[in-house]
Coordinates of C-alpha atoms in Angstrom, one line a residue:
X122 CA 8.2 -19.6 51.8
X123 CA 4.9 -17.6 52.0
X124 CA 6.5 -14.6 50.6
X125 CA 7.8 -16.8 47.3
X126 CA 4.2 -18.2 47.2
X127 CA 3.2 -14.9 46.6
X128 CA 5.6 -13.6 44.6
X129 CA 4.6 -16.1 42.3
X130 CA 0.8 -15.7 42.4
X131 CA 1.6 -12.3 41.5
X132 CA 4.0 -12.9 38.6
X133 CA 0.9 -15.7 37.5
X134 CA -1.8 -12.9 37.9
X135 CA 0.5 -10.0 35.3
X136 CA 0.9 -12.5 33.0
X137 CA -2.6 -13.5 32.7
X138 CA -3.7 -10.2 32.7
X139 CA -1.1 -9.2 29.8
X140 CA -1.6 -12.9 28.0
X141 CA -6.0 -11.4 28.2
X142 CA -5.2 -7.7 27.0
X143 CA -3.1 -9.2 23.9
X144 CA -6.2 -11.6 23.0
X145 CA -8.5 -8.9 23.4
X146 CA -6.4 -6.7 20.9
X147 CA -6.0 -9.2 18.4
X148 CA -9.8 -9.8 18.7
X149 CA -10.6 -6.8 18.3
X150 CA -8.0 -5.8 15.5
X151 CA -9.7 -9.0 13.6
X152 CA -13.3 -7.7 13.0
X153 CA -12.8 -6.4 9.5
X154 CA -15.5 -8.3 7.2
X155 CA -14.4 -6.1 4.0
X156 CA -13.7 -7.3 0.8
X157 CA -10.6 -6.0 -0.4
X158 CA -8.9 -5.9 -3.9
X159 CA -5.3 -5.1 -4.1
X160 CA -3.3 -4.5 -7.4
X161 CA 0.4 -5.5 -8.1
X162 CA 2.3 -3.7 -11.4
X163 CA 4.9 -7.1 -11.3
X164 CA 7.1 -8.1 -9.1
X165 CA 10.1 -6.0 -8.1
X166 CA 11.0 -2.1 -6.9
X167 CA 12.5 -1.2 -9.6
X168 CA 10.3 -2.7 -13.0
X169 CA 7.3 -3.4 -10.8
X170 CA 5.3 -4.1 -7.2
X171 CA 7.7 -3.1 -4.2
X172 CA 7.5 -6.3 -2.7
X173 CA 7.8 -4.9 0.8
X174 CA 5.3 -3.2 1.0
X175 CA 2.8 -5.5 -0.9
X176 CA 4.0 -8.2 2.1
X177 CA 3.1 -5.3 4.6
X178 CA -0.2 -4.6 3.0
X179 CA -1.6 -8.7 2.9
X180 CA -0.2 -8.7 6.7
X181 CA -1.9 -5.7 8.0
X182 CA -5.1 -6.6 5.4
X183 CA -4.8 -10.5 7.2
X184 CA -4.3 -9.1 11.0
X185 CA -8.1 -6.8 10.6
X186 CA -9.9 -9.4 9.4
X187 CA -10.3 -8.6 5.8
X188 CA -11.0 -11.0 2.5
X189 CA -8.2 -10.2 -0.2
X190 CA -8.3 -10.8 -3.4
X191 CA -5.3 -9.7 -5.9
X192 CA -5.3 -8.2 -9.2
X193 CA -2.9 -7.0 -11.9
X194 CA -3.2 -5.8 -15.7
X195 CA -2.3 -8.3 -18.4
X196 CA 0.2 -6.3 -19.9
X197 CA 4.1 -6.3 -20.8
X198 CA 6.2 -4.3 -18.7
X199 CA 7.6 -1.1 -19.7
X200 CA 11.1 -3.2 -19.6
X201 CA 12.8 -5.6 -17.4
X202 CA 15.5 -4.2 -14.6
X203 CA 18.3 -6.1 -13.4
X204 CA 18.0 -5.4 -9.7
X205 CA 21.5 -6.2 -8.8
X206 CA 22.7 -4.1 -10.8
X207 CA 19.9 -1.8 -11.6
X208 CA 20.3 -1.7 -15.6
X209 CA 17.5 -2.3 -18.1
X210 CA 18.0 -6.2 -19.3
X211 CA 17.1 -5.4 -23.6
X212 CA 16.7 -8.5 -24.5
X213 CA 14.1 -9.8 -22.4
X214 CA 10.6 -9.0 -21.9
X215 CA 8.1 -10.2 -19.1
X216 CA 4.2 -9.7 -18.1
X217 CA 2.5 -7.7 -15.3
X218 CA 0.4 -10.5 -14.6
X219 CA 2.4 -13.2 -14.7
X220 CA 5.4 -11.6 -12.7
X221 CA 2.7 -10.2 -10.0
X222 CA 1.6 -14.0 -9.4
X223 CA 4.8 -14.7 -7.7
X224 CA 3.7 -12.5 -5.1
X225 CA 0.2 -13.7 -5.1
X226 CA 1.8 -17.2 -4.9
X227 CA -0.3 -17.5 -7.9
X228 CA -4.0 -16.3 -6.8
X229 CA -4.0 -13.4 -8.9
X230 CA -6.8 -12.2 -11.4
X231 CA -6.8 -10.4 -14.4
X232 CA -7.5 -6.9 -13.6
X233 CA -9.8 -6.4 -16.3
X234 CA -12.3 -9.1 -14.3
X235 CA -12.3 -6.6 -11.0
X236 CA -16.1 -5.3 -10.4
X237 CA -16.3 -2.7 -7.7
X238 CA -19.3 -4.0 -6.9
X239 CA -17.5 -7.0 -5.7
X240 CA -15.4 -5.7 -2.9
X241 CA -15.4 -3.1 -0.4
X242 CA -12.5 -1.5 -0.9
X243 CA -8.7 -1.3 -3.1
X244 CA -5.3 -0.7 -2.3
X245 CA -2.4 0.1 -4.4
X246 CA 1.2 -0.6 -3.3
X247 CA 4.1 1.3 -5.1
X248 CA 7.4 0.5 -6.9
X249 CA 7.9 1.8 -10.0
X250 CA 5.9 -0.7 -12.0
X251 CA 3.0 1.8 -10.9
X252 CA 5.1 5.0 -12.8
X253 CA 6.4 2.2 -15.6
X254 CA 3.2 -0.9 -16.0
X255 CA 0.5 0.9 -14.6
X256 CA 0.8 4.3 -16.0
X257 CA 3.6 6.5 -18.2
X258 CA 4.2 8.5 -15.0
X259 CA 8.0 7.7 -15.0
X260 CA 8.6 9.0 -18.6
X261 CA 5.8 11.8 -18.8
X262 CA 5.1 13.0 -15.2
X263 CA 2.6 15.2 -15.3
X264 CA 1.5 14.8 -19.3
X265 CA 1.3 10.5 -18.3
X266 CA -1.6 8.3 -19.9
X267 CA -2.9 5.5 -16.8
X268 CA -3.6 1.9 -18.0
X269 CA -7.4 2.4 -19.1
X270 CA -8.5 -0.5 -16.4
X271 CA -6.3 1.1 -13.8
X272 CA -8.1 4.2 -14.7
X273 CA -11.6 2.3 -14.6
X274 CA -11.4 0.5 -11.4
X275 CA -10.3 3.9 -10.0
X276 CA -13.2 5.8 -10.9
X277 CA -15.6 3.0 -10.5
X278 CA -14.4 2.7 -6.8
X279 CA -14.4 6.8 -6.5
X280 CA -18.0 6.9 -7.5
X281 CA -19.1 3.9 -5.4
X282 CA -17.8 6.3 -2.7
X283 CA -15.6 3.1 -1.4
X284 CA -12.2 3.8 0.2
X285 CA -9.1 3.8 -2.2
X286 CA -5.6 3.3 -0.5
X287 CA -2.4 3.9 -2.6
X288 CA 1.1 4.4 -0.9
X289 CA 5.0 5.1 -2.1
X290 CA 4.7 6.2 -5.7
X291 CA 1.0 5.2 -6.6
X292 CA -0.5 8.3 -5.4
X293 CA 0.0 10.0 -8.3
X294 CA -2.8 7.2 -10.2
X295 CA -5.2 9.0 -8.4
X296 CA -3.8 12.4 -9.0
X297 CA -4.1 11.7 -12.6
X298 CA -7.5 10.0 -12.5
X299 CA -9.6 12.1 -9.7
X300 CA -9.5 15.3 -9.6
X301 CA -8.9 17.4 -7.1
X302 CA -7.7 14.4 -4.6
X303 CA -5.8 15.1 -1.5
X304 CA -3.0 13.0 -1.2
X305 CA 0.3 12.6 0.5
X306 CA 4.3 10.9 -1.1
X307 CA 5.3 12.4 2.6
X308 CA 7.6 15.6 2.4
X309 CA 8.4 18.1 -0.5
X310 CA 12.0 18.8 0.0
X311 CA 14.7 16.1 0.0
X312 CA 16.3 17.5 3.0
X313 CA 19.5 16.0 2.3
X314 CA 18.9 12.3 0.4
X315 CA 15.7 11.6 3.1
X316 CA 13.2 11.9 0.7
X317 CA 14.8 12.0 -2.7
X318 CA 11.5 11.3 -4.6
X319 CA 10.1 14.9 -3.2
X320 CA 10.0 16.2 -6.9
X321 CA 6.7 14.3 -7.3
X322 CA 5.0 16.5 -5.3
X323 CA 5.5 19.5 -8.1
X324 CA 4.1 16.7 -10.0
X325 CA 1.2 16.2 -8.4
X326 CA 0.2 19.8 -7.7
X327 CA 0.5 20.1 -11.6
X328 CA -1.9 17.9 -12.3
X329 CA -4.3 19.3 -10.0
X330 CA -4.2 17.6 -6.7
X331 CA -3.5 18.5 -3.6
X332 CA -0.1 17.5 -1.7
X333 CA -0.4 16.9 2.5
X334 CA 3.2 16.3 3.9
X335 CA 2.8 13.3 5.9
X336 CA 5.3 11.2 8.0
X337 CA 6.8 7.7 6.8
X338 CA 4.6 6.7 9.9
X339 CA 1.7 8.3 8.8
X340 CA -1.2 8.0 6.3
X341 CA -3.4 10.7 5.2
X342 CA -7.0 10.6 4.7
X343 CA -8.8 12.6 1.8
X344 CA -12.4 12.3 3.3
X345 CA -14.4 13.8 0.7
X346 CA -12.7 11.5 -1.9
X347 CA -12.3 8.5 0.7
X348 CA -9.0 8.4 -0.6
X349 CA -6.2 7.1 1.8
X350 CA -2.2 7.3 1.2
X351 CA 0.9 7.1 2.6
X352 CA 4.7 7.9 1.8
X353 CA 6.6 4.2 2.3
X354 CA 9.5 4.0 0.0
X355 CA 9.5 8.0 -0.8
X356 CA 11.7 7.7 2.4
X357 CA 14.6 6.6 3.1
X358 CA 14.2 5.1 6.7
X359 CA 13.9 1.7 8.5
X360 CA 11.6 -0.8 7.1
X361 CA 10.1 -1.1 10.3
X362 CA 9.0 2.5 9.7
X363 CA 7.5 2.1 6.4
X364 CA 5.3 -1.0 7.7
X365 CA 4.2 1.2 10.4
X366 CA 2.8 4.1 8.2
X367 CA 1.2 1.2 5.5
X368 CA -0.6 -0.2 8.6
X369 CA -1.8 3.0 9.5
X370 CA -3.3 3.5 5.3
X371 CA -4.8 0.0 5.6
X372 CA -6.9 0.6 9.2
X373 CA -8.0 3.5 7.3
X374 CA -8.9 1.8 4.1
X375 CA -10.8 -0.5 6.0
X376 CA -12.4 2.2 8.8
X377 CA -13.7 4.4 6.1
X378 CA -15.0 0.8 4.6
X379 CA -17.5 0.7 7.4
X380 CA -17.3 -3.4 7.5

């Protein structure tokens, strides 16, 4: 009897002690006061916002504490995809604004209405509405125009010196629009199908920017710049993966924040 007694006090006292370190880390992870502004190209991998890793930014952005407020350009798209079968759809048309709400659940703001001067920081997911809606990237590459408030909020953030996080294919908005920024898409070889978007590294370089090979796990920090990306969908791996590595950009983002 005595020794069941204190078998259990013993089970009673690890789980207390695990049930305090797990309200500790979650108190501490939720400290985060910054204000930050995160921009969607639409809704959808393959015409807009990869909607996976916008849900894994707004979790990791929610879990450190931080005030989000979304944005998106009020624009057409470059053209509408059928994603089931991944053909363009000609006769129909749609808006970057209005397609990005349904992953805002309708809190979204015009782009052109985003002051620096009213957040602390911005992060841009990827899909290809960032090569398609939010620059020409996927039909010029290294000759593509940005969307002129993409390319103003960008530089207005860049010489507010507050952090800028882009992951999957967005990286290449601030290779256009900073120069000399030090970013990562993760590796520069396919190695067999892995990363089959390693071309945009040639990209990159050609546009005068530096290319860091980084793991899907991984984000990479451009100090000087405060400029914080990682790879995501440029990999071909488990989602859990590519949440891991977008957690790791947005602790950055909001580190490097200093709120």
């Amino acid at each position: 009897m005595l020794r069941t007694m204190f078998v259990l006090r013993s089970l009673f006292r690890t789980a207390h002690f695990r049930y305090a370190a797990a309200a500790q880390f979650h108190a501490s992870s939720n400290c985060s006061s910054a204000k930050v502004a995160v921009v969607f190209s639409g809704c959808g991998v393959y015409d807009g916002t990869e909607i996976h890793e916008a849900s894994a930014i707004l979790v990791h952005l929610s879990r450190g504490g931080a005030e989000v407020q979304m944005f998106a350009p009020d624009v057409s798209q470059m053209h509408v995809i059928d994603h089931s079968k991944g053909q363009p759809v000609e006769t129909e048309s749609r808006n970057v604004l209005s397609e990005s709400a349904r992953i805002a659940r309708g809190n979204i703001t015009d782009l052109a209405k985003l002051s620096a001067s009213n957040h602390d920081a911005i992060i841009f997911p990827g899909g290809f509405g960032a090569a398609k809606n939010l620059s020409t990237f996927a039909i010029d590459g290294k000759d593509c125009k940005v969307n002129k408030e993409v390319e103003r909020v960008l530089k207005d953030f860049h010489k507010a010196g507050k952090p800028i996080g882009l992951c999957c294919i967005s990286p290449v908005l601030a290779a256009r629009v900073l120069p000399g920024v030090d970013v990562t898409v993760g590796h520069e070889e396919e190695e067999g199908g892995k990363w089959p978007y390693a071309g945009t590294t040639q990209a990159i370089t050609a546009l005068g920017a530096k290319h860091t090979v980084k793991e899907v796990t991984e984000s990479h920090v451009d100090q000087k710049n405060k400029v914080v990306t990682t790879p995501a969908f440029m990999c071909e791996t488990k989602l859990h993966l590519i949440f891991d590595g977008i957690g790791a950009m947005v602790r950055d983002v909001l580190k490097l924040s200093g709120k």
